[in-house]
PDB file of C-alpha atoms in Angstrom:
ATOM      1  CA  MET X  24      49.129 -21.139 -61.001  1.00 85.00           C
ATOM      2  CA  VAL X  25      45.454 -21.250 -60.097  1.00 91.00           C
ATOM      3  CA  ARG X  26      43.995 -18.096 -58.601  1.00 91.00           C
ATOM      4  CA  MET X  27      40.436 -17.037 -57.809  1.00 93.00           C
ATOM      5  CA  THR X  28      39.821 -13.627 -59.375  1.00 93.00           C
ATOM      6  CA  GLY X  29      36.233 -12.656 -58.687  1.00 93.00           C
ATOM      7  CA  ARG X  30      32.512 -13.244 -58.375  1.00 94.00           C
ATOM      8  CA  GLN X  31      29.786 -12.144 -60.716  1.00 94.00           C
ATOM      9  CA  HIS X  32      26.342 -11.145 -59.406  1.00 91.00           C
ATOM     10  CA  GLY X  33      23.446 -11.345 -61.860  1.00 88.00           C
ATOM     11  CA  SER X  34      23.244 -12.009 -65.574  1.00 89.00           C
ATOM     12  CA  GLY X  35      24.542  -8.550 -66.515  1.00 91.00           C
ATOM     13  CA  HIS X  36      27.718  -9.038 -64.516  1.00 94.00           C
ATOM     14  CA  VAL X  37      28.149 -12.596 -65.854  1.00 92.00           C
ATOM     15  CA  LEU X  38      27.691 -11.295 -69.413  1.00 93.00           C
ATOM     16  CA  ALA X  39      30.247  -8.530 -68.786  1.00 93.00           C
ATOM     17  CA  ASN X  40      32.710 -11.174 -67.588  1.00 93.00           C
ATOM     18  CA  MET X  41      32.082 -13.351 -70.653  1.00 94.00           C
ATOM     19  CA  THR X  42      32.499 -10.440 -73.068  1.00 92.00           C
ATOM     20  CA  TYR X  43      35.695  -9.393 -71.288  1.00 92.00           C
ATOM     21  CA  ILE X  44      37.328 -12.824 -71.341  1.00 94.00           C
ATOM     22  CA  SER X  45      36.265 -13.421 -74.970  1.00 93.00           C
ATOM     23  CA  ARG X  46      37.391  -9.890 -75.924  1.00 89.00           C
ATOM     24  CA  LEU X  47      34.015  -9.392 -77.622  1.00 87.00           C
ATOM     25  CA  GLY X  48      33.680  -5.823 -78.842  1.00 78.00           C
ATOM     26  CA  HIS X  49      37.412  -5.344 -79.329  1.00 75.00           C
ATOM     27  CA  ASP X  50      39.131  -5.523 -82.666  1.00 76.00           C
ATOM     28  CA  PRO X  51      37.773  -8.727 -84.297  1.00 76.00           C
ATOM     29  CA  GLU X  52      41.349  -9.985 -84.661  1.00 79.00           C
ATOM     30  CA  LYS X  53      41.755  -9.800 -80.870  1.00 81.00           C
ATOM     31  CA  GLN X  54      38.557 -11.697 -80.051  1.00 85.00           C
ATOM     32  CA  VAL X  55      39.177 -15.177 -78.632  1.00 92.00           C
ATOM     33  CA  ASP X  56      37.024 -18.290 -78.516  1.00 93.00           C
ATOM     34  CA  LEU X  57      34.832 -18.768 -75.456  1.00 95.00           C
ATOM     35  CA  HIS X  58      34.697 -22.513 -74.769  1.00 97.00           C
ATOM     36  CA  THR X  59      31.724 -23.902 -72.847  1.00 97.00           C
ATOM     37  CA  SER X  60      31.270 -26.930 -70.615  1.00 97.00           C
ATOM     38  CA  GLU X  61      28.963 -28.349 -73.293  1.00 95.00           C
ATOM     39  CA  GLY X  62      31.800 -28.350 -75.841  1.00 95.00           C
ATOM     40  CA  ASP X  63      30.532 -25.346 -77.806  1.00 94.00           C
ATOM     41  CA  VAL X  64      32.530 -22.295 -78.820  1.00 95.00           C
ATOM     42  CA  LEU X  65      30.704 -18.983 -78.404  1.00 91.00           C
ATOM     43  CA  ARG X  66      31.635 -15.958 -80.496  1.00 88.00           C
ATOM     44  CA  GLU X  67      28.394 -13.960 -80.562  1.00 89.00           C
ATOM     45  CA  GLY X  68      27.156 -11.626 -77.848  1.00 88.00           C
ATOM     46  CA  ARG X  69      23.595 -12.955 -78.057  1.00 92.00           C
ATOM     47  CA  ASP X  70      24.827 -16.504 -77.308  1.00 92.00           C
ATOM     48  CA  MET X  71      26.772 -15.251 -74.292  1.00 92.00           C
ATOM     49  CA  GLN X  72      23.743 -13.250 -73.143  1.00 93.00           C
ATOM     50  CA  GLU X  73      21.522 -16.321 -73.383  1.00 94.00           C
ATOM     51  CA  LEU X  74      23.996 -18.399 -71.376  1.00 92.00           C
ATOM     52  CA  ALA X  75      24.340 -15.657 -68.727  1.00 92.00           C
ATOM     53  CA  ARG X  76      20.539 -15.518 -68.399  1.00 90.00           C
ATOM     54  CA  ASP X  77      20.377 -19.302 -68.055  1.00 91.00           C
ATOM     55  CA  TRP X  78      22.937 -19.214 -65.242  1.00 90.00           C
ATOM     56  CA  GLN X  79      21.051 -16.419 -63.482  1.00 89.00           C
ATOM     57  CA  GLN X  80      17.681 -18.198 -63.791  1.00 86.00           C
ATOM     58  CA  TRP X  81      19.198 -21.360 -62.352  1.00 84.00           C
ATOM     59  CA  GLU X  82      20.838 -19.395 -59.534  1.00 82.00           C
ATOM     60  CA  THR X  83      17.593 -17.645 -58.545  1.00 79.00           C
ATOM     61  CA  GLY X  84      15.205 -20.536 -59.172  1.00 72.00           C
ATOM     62  CA  ASP X  85      13.407 -20.136 -55.841  1.00 61.00           C
ATOM     63  CA  GLU X  86      13.207 -17.669 -52.946  1.00 57.00           C
ATOM     64  CA  ALA X  87      15.884 -19.464 -50.925  1.00 52.00           C
ATOM     65  CA  ARG X  88      18.365 -19.043 -53.784  1.00 52.00           C
ATOM     66  CA  ARG X  89      18.112 -15.322 -54.506  1.00 58.00           C
ATOM     67  CA  GLN X  90      21.268 -14.233 -52.721  1.00 69.00           C
ATOM     68  CA  GLY X  91      24.908 -14.554 -53.600  1.00 80.00           C
ATOM     69  CA  ALA X  92      27.016 -14.634 -56.701  1.00 88.00           C
ATOM     70  CA  THR X  93      25.887 -16.231 -59.941  1.00 91.00           C
ATOM     71  CA  SER X  94      29.397 -17.298 -60.927  1.00 93.00           C
ATOM     72  CA  LEU X  95      33.016 -17.366 -59.786  1.00 96.00           C
ATOM     73  CA  SER X  96      36.049 -16.728 -61.927  1.00 97.00           C
ATOM     74  CA  MET X  97      39.635 -17.903 -61.796  1.00 97.00           C
ATOM     75  CA  ILE X  98      42.814 -17.698 -63.819  1.00 95.00           C
ATOM     76  CA  LEU X  99      44.977 -20.670 -64.769  1.00 96.00           C
ATOM     77  CA  SER X 100      48.351 -19.273 -65.788  1.00 92.00           C
ATOM     78  CA  MET X 101      51.859 -20.365 -66.661  1.00 94.00           C
ATOM     79  CA  PRO X 102      55.180 -18.602 -67.252  1.00 91.00           C
ATOM     80  CA  ALA X 103      56.242 -17.041 -70.533  1.00 90.00           C
ATOM     81  CA  ASN X 104      57.309 -19.493 -73.246  1.00 91.00           C
ATOM     82  CA  THR X 105      54.633 -22.025 -72.246  1.00 94.00           C
ATOM     83  CA  ASP X 106      52.905 -23.431 -75.327  1.00 95.00           C
ATOM     84  CA  PRO X 107      49.520 -21.642 -75.291  1.00 95.00           C
ATOM     85  CA  GLU X 108      47.631 -24.384 -77.123  1.00 96.00           C
ATOM     86  CA  ARG X 109      48.778 -27.105 -74.738  1.00 97.00           C
ATOM     87  CA  LEU X 110      47.962 -24.785 -71.823  1.00 97.00           C
ATOM     88  CA  LYS X 111      44.441 -24.330 -73.224  1.00 97.00           C
ATOM     89  CA  GLU X 112      44.031 -28.091 -73.708  1.00 98.00           C
ATOM     90  CA  ALA X 113      45.158 -28.707 -70.115  1.00 98.00           C
ATOM     91  CA  ALA X 114      42.831 -26.016 -68.754  1.00 98.00           C
ATOM     92  CA  LEU X 115      39.823 -27.377 -70.660  1.00 98.00           C
ATOM     93  CA  ALA X 116      40.590 -30.940 -69.534  1.00 98.00           C
ATOM     94  CA  PHE X 117      40.929 -29.703 -65.939  1.00 98.00           C
ATOM     95  CA  ALA X 118      37.588 -27.860 -66.128  1.00 98.00           C
ATOM     96  CA  ARG X 119      35.789 -30.821 -67.728  1.00 98.00           C
ATOM     97  CA  GLU X 120      37.014 -33.123 -64.954  1.00 97.00           C
ATOM     98  CA  GLU X 121      36.845 -30.845 -61.909  1.00 97.00           C
ATOM     99  CA  PHE X 122      33.579 -29.107 -62.805  1.00 97.00           C
ATOM    100  CA  ALA X 123      31.813 -31.931 -64.648  1.00 96.00           C
ATOM    101  CA  ASN X 124      28.501 -31.291 -62.882  1.00 95.00           C
ATOM    102  CA  ARG X 125      28.286 -27.554 -63.479  1.00 95.00           C
ATOM    103  CA  SER X 126      28.392 -25.043 -66.322  1.00 96.00           C
ATOM    104  CA  TRP X 127      31.538 -23.079 -67.109  1.00 97.00           C
ATOM    105  CA  VAL X 128      33.230 -21.061 -69.844  1.00 98.00           C
ATOM    106  CA  ALA X 129      36.929 -20.620 -70.583  1.00 98.00           C
ATOM    107  CA  ALA X 130      39.069 -18.430 -72.830  1.00 97.00           C
ATOM    108  CA  LEU X 131      42.800 -18.424 -73.580  1.00 96.00           C
ATOM    109  CA  HIS X 132      44.648 -15.091 -73.449  1.00 95.00           C
ATOM    110  CA  VAL X 133      48.107 -14.620 -74.936  1.00 92.00           C
ATOM    111  CA  ASP X 134      48.148 -10.812 -74.847  1.00 82.00           C
ATOM    112  CA  ARG X 135      50.479 -10.603 -71.835  1.00 79.00           C
ATOM    113  CA  ASP X 136      53.984 -11.926 -71.245  1.00 84.00           C
ATOM    114  CA  HIS X 137      52.528 -15.178 -69.890  1.00 90.00           C
ATOM    115  CA  PRO X 138      49.692 -17.230 -71.397  1.00 95.00           C
ATOM    116  CA  HIS X 139      46.669 -17.753 -69.167  1.00 96.00           C
ATOM    117  CA  VAL X 140      43.148 -19.124 -69.293  1.00 97.00           C
ATOM    118  CA  HIS X 141      40.193 -17.328 -67.742  1.00 97.00           C
ATOM    119  CA  LEU X 142      37.686 -19.809 -66.310  1.00 98.00           C
ATOM    120  CA  THR X 143      34.235 -18.708 -65.117  1.00 97.00           C
ATOM    121  CA  ILE X 144      32.094 -21.273 -63.296  1.00 97.00           C
ATOM    122  CA  ALA X 145      28.381 -21.212 -62.456  1.00 94.00           C
ATOM    123  CA  ARG X 146      27.888 -21.213 -58.671  1.00 92.00           C
ATOM    124  CA  ARG X 147      25.188 -23.898 -58.733  1.00 89.00           C
ATOM    125  CA  ASP X 148      25.855 -27.347 -60.101  1.00 91.00           C
ATOM    126  CA  HIS X 149      23.266 -29.286 -62.105  1.00 91.00           C
ATOM    127  CA  ASP X 150      21.861 -30.687 -58.842  1.00 91.00           C
ATOM    128  CA  GLY X 151      21.398 -27.222 -57.293  1.00 87.00           C
ATOM    129  CA  ARG X 152      24.362 -27.335 -54.886  1.00 88.00           C
ATOM    130  CA  ARG X 153      26.345 -24.118 -54.426  1.00 87.00           C
ATOM    131  CA  PHE X 154      30.043 -23.848 -55.051  1.00 85.00           C
ATOM    132  CA  HIS X 155      32.143 -22.618 -52.093  1.00 89.00           C
ATOM    133  CA  PRO X 156      35.823 -23.305 -52.843  1.00 93.00           C
ATOM    134  CA  ASP X 157      38.164 -23.146 -49.861  1.00 91.00           C
ATOM    135  CA  ARG X 158      41.950 -23.476 -49.458  1.00 88.00           C
ATOM    136  CA  ASP X 159      41.798 -27.262 -49.742  1.00 91.00           C
ATOM    137  CA  ASP X 160      39.807 -26.977 -52.965  1.00 94.00           C
ATOM    138  CA  LEU X 161      42.316 -24.504 -54.409  1.00 92.00           C
ATOM    139  CA  PHE X 162      45.192 -26.819 -53.528  1.00 92.00           C
ATOM    140  CA  ARG X 163      43.350 -29.719 -55.230  1.00 94.00           C
ATOM    141  CA  TYR X 164      42.742 -27.516 -58.294  1.00 96.00           C
ATOM    142  CA  ARG X 165      46.454 -26.698 -58.442  1.00 95.00           C
ATOM    143  CA  GLN X 166      47.368 -30.383 -58.205  1.00 95.00           C
ATOM    144  CA  ARG X 167      44.912 -31.462 -60.896  1.00 96.00           C
ATOM    145  CA  PHE X 168      45.783 -28.598 -63.215  1.00 97.00           C
ATOM    146  CA  ALA X 169      49.506 -29.354 -62.813  1.00 96.00           C
ATOM    147  CA  GLN X 170      48.817 -32.998 -63.676  1.00 97.00           C
ATOM    148  CA  LYS X 171      46.876 -31.981 -66.811  1.00 97.00           C
ATOM    149  CA  LEU X 172      49.842 -29.816 -67.823  1.00 96.00           C
ATOM    150  CA  ARG X 173      52.332 -32.643 -67.215  1.00 96.00           C
ATOM    151  CA  ASP X 174      50.090 -34.981 -69.242  1.00 97.00           C
ATOM    152  CA  ARG X 175      50.700 -32.600 -72.146  1.00 97.00           C
ATOM    153  CA  GLY X 176      54.460 -32.330 -71.671  1.00 94.00           C
ATOM    154  CA  ILE X 177      54.503 -29.046 -69.745  1.00 94.00           C
ATOM    155  CA  GLU X 178      56.588 -29.053 -66.574  1.00 92.00           C
ATOM    156  CA  ALA X 179      54.398 -27.927 -63.686  1.00 90.00           C
ATOM    157  CA  ASN X 180      54.420 -28.069 -59.892  1.00 83.00           C
ATOM    158  CA  ALA X 181      51.478 -27.798 -57.529  1.00 79.00           C
ATOM    159  CA  THR X 182      53.592 -27.289 -54.439  1.00 73.00           C
ATOM    160  CA  PRO X 183      54.143 -23.899 -52.829  1.00 65.00           C
ATOM    161  CA  ALA X 184      57.378 -22.195 -53.885  1.00 56.00           C
ATOM    162  CA  ARG X 185      58.715 -22.341 -50.327  1.00 61.00           C
ATOM    163  CA  ALA X 186      58.281 -26.149 -50.292  1.00 63.00           C
ATOM    164  CA  ARG X 187      60.436 -26.315 -53.457  1.00 56.00           C
ATOM    165  CA  GLY X 188      63.203 -24.339 -51.740  1.00 58.00           C
ATOM    166  CA  ILE X 189      62.315 -21.082 -53.450  1.00 56.00           C
ATOM    167  CA  ASP X 190      61.878 -18.081 -51.200  1.00 60.00           C
ATOM    168  CA  PRO X 191      58.910 -16.182 -52.628  1.00 53.00           C
ATOM    169  CA  LYS X 192      60.301 -12.910 -51.303  1.00 59.00           C
ATOM    170  CA  HIS X 193      62.840 -11.156 -53.459  1.00 59.00           C
ATOM    171  CA  GLU X 194      66.419 -11.235 -52.303  1.00 63.00           C
ATOM    172  CA  PRO X 195      67.520  -7.857 -50.937  1.00 70.00           C
ATOM    173  CA  ILE X 196      69.606  -6.025 -53.540  1.00 74.00           C
ATOM    174  CA  ALA X 197      72.293  -5.225 -50.968  1.00 80.00           C
ATOM    175  CA  ALA X 198      72.713  -8.923 -50.115  1.00 78.00           C
ATOM    176  CA  ARG X 199      73.023  -9.827 -53.798  1.00 73.00           C
ATOM    177  CA  LYS X 200      75.676  -7.151 -54.390  1.00 80.00           C
ATOM    178  CA  ILE X 201      77.677  -8.271 -51.348  1.00 83.00           C
ATOM    179  CA  ARG X 202      77.633 -11.863 -52.666  1.00 81.00           C
ATOM    180  CA  GLU X 203      78.763 -10.660 -56.099  1.00 80.00           C
ATOM    181  CA  GLN X 204      81.823  -9.155 -54.375  1.00 87.00           C
ATOM    182  CA  GLY X 205      82.618 -12.543 -52.849  1.00 86.00           C
ATOM    183  CA  ALA X 206      81.567 -11.708 -49.282  1.00 87.00           C
ATOM    184  CA  VAL X 207      78.839 -13.195 -47.103  1.00 86.00           C
ATOM    185  CA  PRO X 208      76.029 -10.748 -46.304  1.00 82.00           C
ATOM    186  CA  GLN X 209      74.872 -10.387 -42.710  1.00 78.00           C
ATOM    187  CA  ILE X 210      71.456 -11.794 -43.622  1.00 74.00           C
ATOM    188  CA  ASP X 211      73.114 -15.141 -44.492  1.00 72.00           C
ATOM    189  CA  LYS X 212      75.152 -15.160 -41.279  1.00 71.00           C
ATOM    190  CA  SER X 213      72.013 -14.803 -39.177  1.00 60.00           C
ATOM    191  CA  ARG X 214      70.310 -17.878 -40.694  1.00 57.00           C
TER     192      ARG X 214
END
């Protein structure tokens, strides 16, 4: 799954996002590596602060560029029992390919029932163009991320659940219980 999760305005907000996704300031055993688009791994707050300032300076380089978010964030997640290291490798490969002309940071989280990677992307690319992802972009991200997962032996689909024959709405409990008794619920008769 690829989902946009937020926008960060200014270097302070970008830094707060970086410290959150890296778990900086938590128990040192809980801190995770913050991977950058340049191939570095950041673990120190001062390095994150410097990067956040760089992004903000680039975003506000002239009067015409002083409005809007400095960065966007998204989550790349998979179900429980997905190999976290292969997920991280797929996410980093996806980011390197999809966002080759802009700065980004990524961090793997395994503290929930499903592993996921937080990805934060600078709004301006290296040529000064702003980043405005739309539905088509998100669909492309899902396709490319799914391919990176499959390249690493993780089964993944980029199609909507409904297209795969899965109704995203939960089945009514009453209908399930009627089926368990061997009868056909009214909801099935009306389809």
